[in-house]
Amino acid sequence: MKKKSSLYIIFAIFAAFMIACDGGGESSDTGGGVVIDDSASGGNQGGNPAPTNPAPPGSLNDFQAFMLNVVNQARAQSRNCGNQSFAAAPSVTWNDRIEAAAQMHAEDMAASQNLSHTGSDGSDAGDRLLMENYDWFTWGENILFGLNDGEDAVDALLDSPSHCSLIMSPDFLEVGAGSATGSIQGFSSTFWTVLLATETN
């Protein structure tokens, strides 16, 4: 049995075509040292979602293959995310440009010792995807601090309704993730970014 940290913090943000939100946030302490702050906004780059081409077999490194497998295992079964029910969602494929955007943000959070969707340069996930030449149609970002294992991190996200619903959304066709070691208030652990997106044609 894996030993889990007693403290971890998760955040999620979701921007998607035809999803409206007031742009505000919601904070809650769900017990066990878990703090959640969710915010959302709607938007798209126009056009239609582009088809996804799966990565060639054997082309992923160990981290990429592991994170892709964990996310797709979660999407492979129907589940309730709070009061919202989700059917099993199609598998997503790994995208190196999404990974680069996610890794950039994980490293930035570690360097600044700050868990936030806003980068130290003021960017959000959509901006970071565009920096990697990913012309997004829709995107959603989960971030987490305090767990060192990728499977534990995704499990923690699935335990939170808003983060779970982002992982289960059928609107996303591709995924990338990043991690970096850092600390917050003297507590050292891993910063995670799990970024799902769909590109325009």
Tab-separated table of C-alpha atoms in Angstrom:
chain	number	residue	atom	x	y	z
A	1	MET	CA	0.000	0.000	0.000
A	2	LYS	CA	1.329	3.425	-0.930
A	3	LYS	CA	1.865	6.012	1.776
A	4	LYS	CA	0.197	9.289	0.885
A	5	SER	CA	1.011	12.755	2.142
A	6	SER	CA	-1.399	14.139	4.692
A	7	LEU	CA	-1.505	17.471	2.892
A	8	TYR	CA	-2.178	18.215	-0.709
A	9	ILE	CA	-3.761	21.118	-2.487
A	10	ILE	CA	-5.590	21.039	-5.804
A	11	PHE	CA	-6.938	23.650	-8.150
A	12	ALA	CA	-8.808	23.399	-11.430
A	13	ILE	CA	-9.712	25.769	-14.206
A	14	PHE	CA	-11.769	24.958	-17.251
A	15	ALA	CA	-12.278	27.005	-20.410
A	16	ALA	CA	-14.488	25.493	-23.044
A	17	PHE	CA	-16.643	26.311	-26.039
A	18	MET	CA	-20.183	27.276	-24.996
A	19	ILE	CA	-19.496	26.978	-21.272
A	20	ALA	CA	-20.508	30.085	-19.391
A	21	CYS	CA	-19.362	31.049	-15.940
A	22	ASP	CA	-19.109	34.225	-13.938
A	23	GLY	CA	-15.336	33.844	-13.780
A	24	GLY	CA	-15.453	33.722	-10.017
A	25	GLY	CA	-14.159	31.032	-7.777
A	26	GLU	CA	-15.129	28.771	-4.964
A	27	SER	CA	-12.918	27.782	-2.073
A	28	SER	CA	-13.481	24.895	0.260
A	29	ASP	CA	-11.660	22.797	2.793
A	30	THR	CA	-12.795	19.225	2.386
A	31	GLY	CA	-10.919	17.918	5.398
A	32	GLY	CA	-7.610	16.117	5.616
A	33	GLY	CA	-5.744	19.280	4.672
A	34	VAL	CA	-7.266	19.472	1.191
A	35	VAL	CA	-7.917	22.984	-0.071
A	36	ILE	CA	-9.744	23.493	-3.367
A	37	ASP	CA	-10.253	26.697	-5.321
A	38	ASP	CA	-12.087	26.457	-8.624
A	39	SER	CA	-12.615	29.086	-11.267
A	40	ALA	CA	-13.900	28.870	-14.804
A	41	SER	CA	-14.300	30.932	-17.928
A	42	GLY	CA	-15.665	30.292	-21.384
A	43	GLY	CA	-13.951	30.824	-24.690
A	44	ASN	CA	-12.677	29.277	-27.873
A	45	GLN	CA	-10.410	30.134	-30.752
A	46	GLY	CA	-13.096	29.607	-33.379
A	47	GLY	CA	-13.303	26.873	-35.980
A	48	ASN	CA	-13.995	23.253	-35.218
A	49	PRO	CA	-12.116	20.664	-33.198
A	50	ALA	CA	-9.310	19.026	-35.120
A	51	PRO	CA	-9.066	15.249	-35.372
A	52	THR	CA	-6.463	13.692	-33.130
A	53	ASN	CA	-3.756	11.408	-34.456
A	54	PRO	CA	-2.609	8.887	-31.832
A	55	ALA	CA	1.063	8.864	-30.949
A	56	PRO	CA	2.903	5.985	-32.635
A	57	PRO	CA	3.271	2.935	-30.363
A	58	GLY	CA	6.437	3.063	-28.290
A	59	SER	CA	6.999	6.758	-28.955
A	60	LEU	CA	6.223	7.868	-25.374
A	61	ASN	CA	8.735	7.949	-22.552
A	62	ASP	CA	7.925	6.321	-19.205
A	63	PHE	CA	6.405	9.446	-17.636
A	64	GLN	CA	4.245	10.203	-20.679
A	65	ALA	CA	3.010	6.618	-21.019
A	66	PHE	CA	2.271	6.381	-17.287
A	67	MET	CA	0.300	9.636	-17.073
A	68	LEU	CA	-1.603	8.892	-20.292
A	69	ASN	CA	-2.536	5.461	-18.971
A	70	VAL	CA	-3.715	6.832	-15.605
A	71	VAL	CA	-5.901	9.492	-17.243
A	72	ASN	CA	-7.363	7.048	-19.777
A	73	GLN	CA	-8.067	4.445	-17.085
A	74	ALA	CA	-10.055	7.109	-15.239
A	75	ARG	CA	-11.973	8.065	-18.391
A	76	ALA	CA	-12.655	4.421	-19.293
A	77	GLN	CA	-15.321	3.978	-16.630
A	78	SER	CA	-18.497	5.883	-15.904
A	79	ARG	CA	-18.429	7.791	-12.633
A	80	ASN	CA	-20.165	10.420	-10.572
A	81	CYS	CA	-18.289	13.651	-10.082
A	82	GLY	CA	-20.235	15.062	-7.181
A	83	ASN	CA	-23.843	15.387	-8.357
A	84	GLN	CA	-22.917	15.091	-12.031
A	85	SER	CA	-22.860	11.710	-13.760
A	86	PHE	CA	-20.432	11.006	-16.571
A	87	ALA	CA	-20.490	8.131	-19.008
A	88	ALA	CA	-17.149	6.589	-19.885
A	89	ALA	CA	-15.281	9.077	-22.083
A	90	PRO	CA	-13.189	8.294	-25.155
A	91	SER	CA	-9.470	7.915	-24.598
A	92	VAL	CA	-7.311	10.978	-25.069
A	93	THR	CA	-3.928	10.955	-26.805
A	94	TRP	CA	-0.676	12.479	-25.603
A	95	ASN	CA	0.421	15.755	-27.167
A	96	ASP	CA	3.991	17.007	-26.723
A	97	ARG	CA	2.998	20.676	-27.098
A	98	ILE	CA	0.407	20.336	-24.329
A	99	GLU	CA	3.041	18.597	-22.211
A	100	ALA	CA	5.461	21.469	-22.814
A	101	ALA	CA	2.836	23.999	-21.658
A	102	ALA	CA	2.027	21.882	-18.595
A	103	GLN	CA	5.704	21.351	-17.702
A	104	MET	CA	6.417	25.062	-18.120
A	105	HIS	CA	3.718	25.853	-15.579
A	106	ALA	CA	4.747	23.143	-13.097
A	107	GLU	CA	8.310	24.465	-13.114
A	108	ASP	CA	7.088	28.059	-12.802
A	109	MET	CA	4.941	27.188	-9.764
A	110	ALA	CA	7.876	25.366	-8.161
A	111	ALA	CA	10.224	28.305	-8.778
A	112	SER	CA	7.745	30.860	-7.421
A	113	GLN	CA	6.529	28.601	-4.582
A	114	ASN	CA	2.981	29.457	-5.575
A	115	LEU	CA	0.091	27.195	-6.561
A	116	SER	CA	-1.930	29.200	-9.064
A	117	HIS	CA	-3.352	28.893	-12.570
A	118	THR	CA	-1.801	32.276	-13.317
A	119	GLY	CA	1.855	32.048	-14.215
A	120	SER	CA	4.492	34.416	-12.849
A	121	ASP	CA	4.301	36.188	-16.234
A	122	GLY	CA	0.511	36.629	-15.938
A	123	SER	CA	-0.298	33.830	-18.406
A	124	ASP	CA	-3.116	31.321	-18.132
A	125	ALA	CA	-3.156	27.814	-19.610
A	126	GLY	CA	-4.608	29.088	-22.889
A	127	ASP	CA	-1.734	31.549	-23.244
A	128	ARG	CA	0.795	28.844	-22.472
A	129	LEU	CA	-0.719	26.534	-25.100
A	130	LEU	CA	-0.482	29.304	-27.690
A	131	MET	CA	3.187	29.828	-26.720
A	132	GLU	CA	3.702	26.200	-27.760
A	133	ASN	CA	1.879	26.789	-31.086
A	134	TYR	CA	-1.171	24.822	-29.939
A	135	ASP	CA	-4.154	26.622	-31.478
A	136	TRP	CA	-6.683	25.519	-28.872
A	137	PHE	CA	-10.397	25.109	-29.368
A	138	THR	CA	-10.967	24.235	-25.709
A	139	TRP	CA	-8.774	23.500	-22.696
A	140	GLY	CA	-8.990	22.579	-19.037
A	141	GLU	CA	-6.260	22.638	-16.408
A	142	ASN	CA	-5.898	20.841	-13.069
A	143	ILE	CA	-3.042	21.698	-10.734
A	144	LEU	CA	-2.048	20.019	-7.493
A	145	PHE	CA	0.659	20.192	-4.851
A	146	GLY	CA	1.550	17.760	-2.092
A	147	LEU	CA	1.636	14.275	-3.632
A	148	ASN	CA	4.727	12.749	-5.221
A	149	ASP	CA	3.105	9.941	-7.224
A	150	GLY	CA	1.258	10.613	-10.483
A	151	GLU	CA	-1.415	7.994	-9.832
A	152	ASP	CA	-2.085	9.411	-6.354
A	153	ALA	CA	-2.312	12.885	-7.896
A	154	VAL	CA	-4.943	11.821	-10.451
A	155	ASP	CA	-6.840	9.897	-7.748
A	156	ALA	CA	-6.941	13.073	-5.650
A	157	LEU	CA	-8.288	15.029	-8.611
A	158	LEU	CA	-10.978	12.402	-9.174
A	159	ASP	CA	-12.051	12.748	-5.529
A	160	SER	CA	-12.954	16.401	-6.149
A	161	PRO	CA	-16.132	16.943	-8.233
A	162	SER	CA	-14.894	19.869	-10.325
A	163	HIS	CA	-11.514	18.305	-11.070
A	164	CYS	CA	-13.136	14.955	-11.792
A	165	SER	CA	-15.575	16.528	-14.254
A	166	LEU	CA	-12.687	18.114	-16.116
A	167	ILE	CA	-10.878	14.772	-16.464
A	168	MET	CA	-14.094	13.069	-17.584
A	169	SER	CA	-15.148	15.694	-20.129
A	170	PRO	CA	-15.638	14.229	-23.615
A	171	ASP	CA	-14.783	17.656	-25.068
A	172	PHE	CA	-11.075	16.943	-24.700
A	173	LEU	CA	-9.136	14.879	-27.241
A	174	GLU	CA	-5.563	15.322	-26.000
A	175	VAL	CA	-3.619	15.563	-22.758
A	176	GLY	CA	-0.207	16.526	-21.452
A	177	ALA	CA	1.159	16.745	-17.929
A	178	GLY	CA	4.121	18.181	-16.102
A	179	SER	CA	5.661	17.935	-12.653
A	180	ALA	CA	8.343	19.741	-10.698
A	181	THR	CA	9.652	19.493	-7.147
A	182	GLY	CA	9.325	22.556	-4.954
A	183	SER	CA	8.006	23.777	-1.649
A	184	ILE	CA	5.262	25.891	-0.126
A	185	GLN	CA	5.834	27.335	3.356
A	186	GLY	CA	8.666	24.877	3.991
A	187	PHE	CA	6.740	21.786	2.878
A	188	SER	CA	8.538	20.074	-0.032
A	189	SER	CA	6.622	18.018	-2.558
A	190	THR	CA	5.645	17.888	-6.229
A	191	PHE	CA	3.719	20.473	-8.229
A	192	TRP	CA	1.534	18.808	-10.873
A	193	THR	CA	-0.174	20.244	-13.941
A	194	VAL	CA	-2.593	18.042	-15.890
A	195	LEU	CA	-3.739	19.868	-19.000
A	196	LEU	CA	-6.407	18.582	-21.385
A	197	ALA	CA	-7.248	20.294	-24.645
A	198	THR	CA	-8.621	20.049	-28.160
A	199	GLU	CA	-7.060	21.913	-31.080
A	200	THR	CA	-8.876	23.802	-33.807
A	201	ASN	CA	-8.726	22.734	-37.450
